[in-house]
XYZ file of C-alpha atoms in Angstrom:
460
model
C 100.311 73.273 65.713
C 101.955 75.756 63.339
C 99.299 75.170 60.735
C 96.522 75.750 63.288
C 97.848 78.890 65.011
C 98.912 80.088 61.214
C 95.455 79.604 59.792
C 93.421 80.975 62.922
C 95.573 83.964 63.144
C 95.073 84.839 59.454
C 91.640 84.796 59.475
C 90.037 88.473 59.949
C 87.748 87.376 62.618
C 89.337 85.472 65.392
C 86.701 85.481 68.047
C 86.638 84.368 71.533
C 82.870 83.280 71.386
C 83.737 79.834 69.844
C 81.900 76.599 70.109
C 82.959 74.077 73.024
C 84.818 71.781 70.640
C 86.939 74.804 68.782
C 87.558 76.411 72.201
C 88.749 73.073 73.753
C 91.203 72.828 70.558
C 92.343 76.275 70.971
C 93.094 75.632 74.493
C 94.810 72.359 74.124
C 96.973 73.665 71.443
C 98.262 76.552 73.702
C 98.735 74.107 76.643
C 100.827 72.079 74.364
C 102.852 75.224 72.934
C 103.518 76.324 76.406
C 104.792 73.043 77.469
C 107.077 72.803 74.707
C 108.606 76.282 75.015
C 108.797 76.274 78.660
C 109.948 72.742 79.502
C 111.970 71.322 76.392
C 115.426 72.253 76.598
C 115.860 71.765 72.742
C 112.852 73.684 71.364
C 111.414 72.929 67.822
C 112.641 75.639 65.356
C 109.283 75.882 63.953
C 107.898 76.963 67.258
C 110.359 79.683 67.525
C 109.738 81.275 63.815
C 108.261 85.086 63.980
C 105.081 83.617 62.058
C 104.396 81.447 64.959
C 105.260 83.833 67.702
C 103.241 86.424 66.228
C 100.320 84.034 65.615
C 100.246 83.215 69.414
C 100.162 86.972 70.139
C 96.951 87.307 67.969
C 95.082 84.368 69.357
C 96.196 84.312 72.912
C 96.695 87.953 73.673
C 94.308 87.981 76.316
C 96.030 84.993 78.237
C 98.301 86.359 80.960
C 100.683 83.461 80.667
C 101.607 84.164 77.280
C 103.228 87.506 78.271
C 105.268 85.676 80.824
C 106.182 83.053 78.502
C 107.528 85.229 75.539
C 109.207 87.510 77.960
C 111.038 84.288 79.457
C 112.251 83.113 76.205
C 113.398 86.567 75.053
C 115.457 86.859 78.168
C 116.940 83.444 77.652
C 117.993 84.370 73.973
C 115.888 81.784 72.569
C 114.243 84.454 70.055
C 117.311 86.577 69.273
C 117.763 84.794 65.765
C 114.165 84.874 64.960
C 113.579 88.604 65.839
C 116.995 89.621 63.967
C 115.723 87.761 60.906
C 112.318 89.170 61.036
C 113.801 92.661 61.721
C 116.092 92.548 58.662
C 112.807 91.395 56.740
C 110.765 94.148 57.837
C 113.383 97.037 57.001
C 113.367 95.479 53.530
C 109.509 95.430 53.324
C 109.745 99.144 54.223
C 112.254 99.851 51.753
C 109.862 98.438 49.010
C 106.978 100.370 49.780
C 108.309 103.808 49.833
C 105.732 104.681 46.841
C 103.065 105.243 49.625
C 100.661 102.132 48.571
C 101.016 99.517 51.323
C 100.782 95.848 49.977
C 98.445 93.506 51.418
C 101.232 91.656 52.998
C 102.878 94.667 54.270
C 99.225 95.682 56.235
C 99.001 91.937 57.811
C 102.476 92.251 58.729
C 102.141 95.631 60.511
C 98.973 94.041 62.327
C 100.834 91.249 63.634
C 103.731 93.265 64.715
C 101.429 95.738 66.820
C 99.868 92.884 68.398
C 103.107 91.142 69.201
C 104.624 94.431 70.557
C 101.676 94.288 73.061
C 102.287 90.829 74.769
C 106.061 91.077 74.340
C 107.868 94.070 75.361
C 111.411 92.504 74.880
C 110.255 92.573 71.090
C 109.905 96.255 70.843
C 113.418 96.624 72.428
C 114.949 94.152 69.916
C 113.478 96.388 67.101
C 114.835 99.555 68.707
C 118.286 98.131 69.008
C 120.373 100.279 66.469
C 118.851 103.156 64.259
C 118.077 101.292 60.934
C 114.497 100.325 61.916
C 113.599 103.850 62.979
C 115.213 105.452 60.106
C 113.284 103.081 57.501
C 109.894 103.605 59.178
C 110.490 107.214 59.106
C 110.941 107.104 55.323
C 108.089 104.834 54.737
C 106.109 107.375 57.058
C 106.713 110.370 54.696
C 105.629 108.793 51.726
C 102.724 106.566 53.027
C 98.997 106.957 52.674
C 96.627 108.163 55.965
C 95.572 104.611 56.701
C 99.287 103.394 56.622
C 100.384 106.407 58.901
C 98.102 105.346 61.353
C 99.329 101.958 61.785
C 103.055 102.982 61.632
C 102.235 105.384 64.413
C 100.735 102.530 66.620
C 103.899 100.507 65.914
C 106.272 103.523 66.930
C 104.252 104.295 70.006
C 104.298 100.485 71.136
C 107.956 100.491 70.529
C 108.614 103.367 72.807
C 106.479 101.833 75.489
C 108.374 98.627 75.267
C 111.438 100.962 76.231
C 109.606 102.412 79.046
C 108.492 98.962 80.501
C 108.824 99.051 84.452
C 110.314 95.852 84.681
C 113.241 96.604 82.056
C 113.479 100.211 81.259
C 115.826 101.543 78.630
C 115.464 105.235 78.992
C 118.978 105.939 77.780
C 118.108 104.015 74.276
C 114.953 105.763 74.060
C 116.467 109.318 74.680
C 119.050 108.781 71.750
C 116.234 107.679 69.450
C 114.162 110.869 70.384
C 117.102 113.436 70.148
C 118.203 111.461 66.446
C 114.595 111.932 65.382
C 114.364 115.802 66.578
C 117.639 116.691 64.690
C 116.242 115.970 61.178
C 113.316 117.682 59.879
C 112.358 114.913 57.565
C 112.079 112.591 60.745
C 110.716 115.220 62.889
C 107.494 114.814 61.353
C 107.355 111.361 62.638
C 108.059 112.658 66.157
C 105.518 115.034 66.002
C 102.868 113.011 64.665
C 103.732 110.396 67.596
C 103.405 113.397 70.350
C 100.155 114.577 69.057
C 98.266 111.490 68.448
C 99.185 109.292 71.099
C 99.727 109.726 75.035
C 103.441 109.227 74.496
C 104.607 112.622 76.247
C 102.455 112.231 79.210
C 103.502 108.435 79.674
C 107.284 109.859 79.435
C 106.725 112.389 82.070
C 105.176 110.033 84.353
C 107.665 106.855 83.939
C 111.126 108.597 83.696
C 113.182 109.239 86.847
C 116.606 109.411 88.083
C 119.702 110.849 85.840
C 117.630 110.241 82.611
C 114.965 112.626 83.929
C 117.416 115.627 83.649
C 118.551 114.692 80.389
C 114.964 114.452 79.060
C 113.778 117.704 80.223
C 114.787 119.427 76.955
C 113.050 116.908 74.686
C 109.965 116.728 76.928
C 109.625 120.523 76.574
C 110.145 120.378 72.988
C 107.539 117.420 72.361
C 104.980 119.260 74.881
C 104.665 122.022 72.013
C 103.012 119.069 69.670
C 100.549 118.103 72.608
C 96.878 119.082 71.661
C 98.091 119.879 68.165
C 96.891 116.497 66.412
C 97.275 116.302 62.600
C 94.267 113.849 62.514
C 90.957 115.295 61.170
C 89.073 117.467 63.499
C 86.152 116.041 65.582
C 82.805 116.926 64.414
C 80.419 118.837 66.486
C 77.763 116.714 68.495
C 74.333 117.209 67.632
C 72.365 117.991 70.803
C 69.047 116.055 71.325
C 65.876 118.102 72.040
C 64.572 117.479 75.561
C 61.021 115.944 75.225
C 60.321 116.250 79.074
C 60.302 112.745 79.970
C 61.672 111.442 83.249
C 63.675 108.285 83.925
C 61.949 105.142 83.717
C 61.402 102.839 86.958
C 61.540 99.454 87.485
C 59.354 97.192 89.229
C 60.643 97.804 92.598
C 60.243 101.522 92.129
C 64.062 102.416 91.717
C 65.746 104.059 88.792
C 66.210 101.972 85.915
C 69.873 101.515 84.278
C 70.608 104.734 82.780
C 73.183 103.558 80.131
C 76.218 104.151 81.809
C 79.466 102.253 81.203
C 80.573 99.463 83.146
C 84.143 99.818 84.753
C 85.456 97.132 82.703
C 84.092 98.349 79.287
C 85.514 101.877 80.342
C 88.763 100.304 80.638
C 88.472 98.871 77.099
C 87.380 102.272 75.444
C 90.460 104.086 77.049
C 92.669 101.308 76.125
C 91.581 101.713 72.541
C 91.664 105.475 72.418
C 95.196 105.319 73.621
C 95.956 103.505 70.047
C 93.501 105.615 68.019
C 92.869 108.903 70.006
C 90.637 110.106 67.038
C 88.055 107.761 67.939
C 85.101 108.959 70.247
C 83.918 106.858 73.034
C 80.466 106.248 71.428
C 81.916 104.921 68.232
C 84.134 102.642 70.104
C 80.889 101.348 72.242
C 79.432 100.542 68.962
C 82.295 98.712 67.909
C 82.348 96.560 70.961
C 78.984 95.791 70.966
C 79.378 94.600 67.242
C 82.463 92.335 68.535
C 80.942 91.410 71.713
C 83.647 93.502 73.850
C 86.798 91.889 72.187
C 89.276 94.747 72.088
C 91.611 92.572 70.074
C 89.182 92.132 67.174
C 88.202 95.936 67.066
C 91.861 96.774 67.083
C 92.458 94.253 64.218
C 89.707 95.744 62.164
C 90.718 99.194 62.708
C 94.213 98.368 61.569
C 93.057 96.428 58.598
C 90.428 98.891 57.596
C 87.953 96.136 57.380
C 84.804 97.596 59.423
C 81.307 96.401 58.026
C 79.556 99.129 55.844
C 77.161 99.848 58.573
C 80.141 100.968 60.798
C 82.000 102.738 58.218
C 79.340 105.218 57.652
C 79.036 106.326 61.377
C 80.631 109.382 62.946
C 83.971 108.249 64.370
C 84.215 111.368 66.624
C 80.868 110.784 68.637
C 81.304 110.828 72.155
C 78.874 109.588 74.933
C 76.928 112.370 76.493
C 78.144 113.592 79.984
C 76.384 111.961 82.841
C 75.318 114.281 85.672
C 77.106 113.434 89.055
C 74.371 115.087 91.631
C 71.880 112.587 93.157
C 68.250 112.669 92.374
C 66.217 112.701 95.403
C 62.444 111.742 95.280
C 59.923 110.781 98.020
C 58.540 107.772 96.694
C 61.540 105.554 95.990
C 59.956 102.840 97.486
C 56.296 103.657 97.841
C 54.936 100.341 99.089
C 57.231 99.521 101.903
C 55.655 99.916 105.269
C 57.565 101.590 107.915
C 58.968 99.472 110.762
C 58.649 100.275 114.679
C 61.949 101.542 116.326
C 63.727 98.857 118.079
C 63.619 98.858 121.905
C 66.455 100.561 123.703
C 68.897 98.346 125.796
C 68.182 97.673 129.225
C 69.958 99.766 131.786
C 71.904 99.041 134.786
C 70.101 99.134 138.376
C 71.137 99.268 141.756
C 69.683 99.751 145.507
C 70.128 103.368 145.728
C 68.056 104.232 142.645
C 65.194 106.745 143.312
C 66.315 107.383 147.102
C 66.714 110.812 149.038
C 70.225 111.294 147.451
C 69.193 109.999 143.885
C 66.071 112.451 143.803
C 68.148 115.278 145.693
C 65.397 115.787 148.401
C 67.343 114.879 151.388
C 67.688 118.073 154.065
C 71.015 119.427 154.479
C 70.840 119.096 158.087
C 70.892 115.251 157.745
C 74.339 115.680 156.123
C 77.690 115.940 157.964
C 81.196 115.439 157.402
C 83.169 113.109 159.442
C 81.724 111.742 162.849
C 78.335 113.124 163.498
C 79.544 114.116 167.209
C 82.575 116.262 167.115
C 82.631 117.394 171.158
C 85.786 115.154 171.522
C 89.220 116.412 170.476
C 92.487 114.609 170.475
C 93.451 115.914 174.024
C 90.276 114.786 175.612
C 90.672 111.580 174.445
C 93.999 111.063 175.845
C 93.088 112.644 179.145
C 90.057 110.119 179.305
C 91.374 107.243 181.855
C 88.263 105.408 182.216
C 89.121 102.877 179.865
C 93.039 102.850 180.949
C 94.538 99.651 182.572
C 95.466 99.399 186.152
C 98.815 100.707 187.032
C 99.087 98.492 189.702
C 98.378 95.257 187.872
C 101.072 96.199 185.733
C 103.604 96.624 188.331
C 102.565 93.341 189.957
C 102.999 91.731 186.766
C 106.277 93.156 186.159
C 107.619 92.334 189.934
C 106.521 88.624 189.135
C 108.687 88.511 185.839
C 111.845 86.559 186.084
C 114.210 87.381 183.412
C 116.090 84.342 184.116
C 113.224 82.091 182.704
C 113.663 84.142 179.618
C 115.276 82.529 176.360
C 118.392 84.036 175.017
C 118.141 86.659 172.562
C 119.804 85.243 169.736
C 118.906 88.242 167.194
C 122.612 89.144 166.505
C 123.827 85.543 166.329
C 126.433 85.006 163.680
C 124.079 82.657 161.606
C 121.202 84.955 161.555
C 123.136 88.575 161.111
C 125.236 86.940 158.239
C 128.380 88.529 159.385
C 130.882 87.922 162.225
C 130.729 88.678 165.754
C 133.791 89.408 167.793
C 133.877 86.812 170.738
C 137.628 87.346 171.363
C 136.855 89.029 175.133
C 136.816 86.449 177.685
C 133.996 86.406 180.297
C 131.888 89.274 178.078
C 128.675 87.274 178.460
C 129.055 87.038 182.434
C 130.018 90.696 182.347
C 126.616 91.443 180.428
C 124.287 89.469 182.762
C 125.835 91.138 186.077
C 125.147 94.531 184.527
C 121.166 93.924 183.759
C 121.161 92.488 187.403
C 122.259 95.547 189.017
C 120.114 97.563 186.894
C 117.061 95.613 187.759
C 118.013 95.972 191.433
C 118.533 99.343 191.139
C 115.060 100.111 189.600
C 113.448 97.813 192.214
C 114.730 99.762 194.857
C 113.818 103.005 193.484
C 110.435 101.881 193.239
C 110.132 100.555 196.801
C 111.381 103.965 198.299
C 109.151 106.231 195.985
C 106.168 104.501 193.923
C 105.038 108.078 192.944
C 108.206 108.440 190.540
C 106.761 105.595 188.343
C 103.427 107.012 187.800
C 102.232 108.241 184.532
C 101.715 111.624 185.528
C 105.348 111.770 187.252
């Protein structure tokens, strides 16, 4: 696996458009590597070497599980020895190339470092521990050529992004480096180039928060002065194409044909590459994506290695795509052969028996409308005085005379069981006294009726 990854990563063109056999071999190698690094307690030392880990970053940078795997290895400390050893070697190589002419080995190493920083933010944090790495890189930047400076800027920018990782931010460490670089005039050139050539200052404003934001206000204000003052070559003016008076082409269905606008996925790739190389125009990046089949990693690798084909090197790198009009174009014959459809029938309405009657059509006479009873000659007094339907009083009195109270059942409404309380029954003979009193009252009423029946009439 080590020899396969090292040989494939060392090629200038490591494309994903391979044959099924080669892609299957690539897939099996990754699965076996993932299982060895994630499941084995004692991991093979050769699989933890920086040469192998960086090769994985180049071959499988688009595989989302690789980022999770490398971050897990870094958290467990399995990569500490490897990264520290490589960091010391990298600092020595920076010191050996202070003449400004980058050796081929250094170019390949910087390309691997930039790719590994993208898939493993923990690697950037390990590089930024202490000031030895950033000091050595700053010294090399002062004597480097223009092509080497671009590669060093990408590495510094990626290291700062690793310290701003949302899952494990290290703002305090990053601010220490920023203030240290800003205090030295020699190192301030590197900081000014990073601020002017990359969106670092904008990313710092967006992500920093909390107490570190107060500390960062001064350095952000100083770095904001470098925004928009890029030291890269100025962009050349775009040549305006002369209008030939031709309209847009229509397809076989009468609709407007594709107007050359970018797909959302391709637009994101262009933005991603422009974050690393702000001097490149969008049209030039589109041509690179067409050449390398929309593989952002191949494009980045060729730009870092400065190994573009001659027909791409001769193009204008600052060329941008023309602005598209956002106003819709309305025409009368978008679909000329489409026959109009009849309008659908309206839904049925609910009907009842009073539809279209005199009230519904408002043709009823007001004389036919009355409120309450139609005959209003009777009042409450006249109704009460009308005795035509009243019952006979003599029949009532005869029924009352024939009524025998002794045959009536005893009233048990207020018994102890029904009331739910207690009844005082301590007075002896109380029931007999009540019966005698009722009898006397009834006799008195009967005698009074015998003497004067007129007193019992309703009108009395």
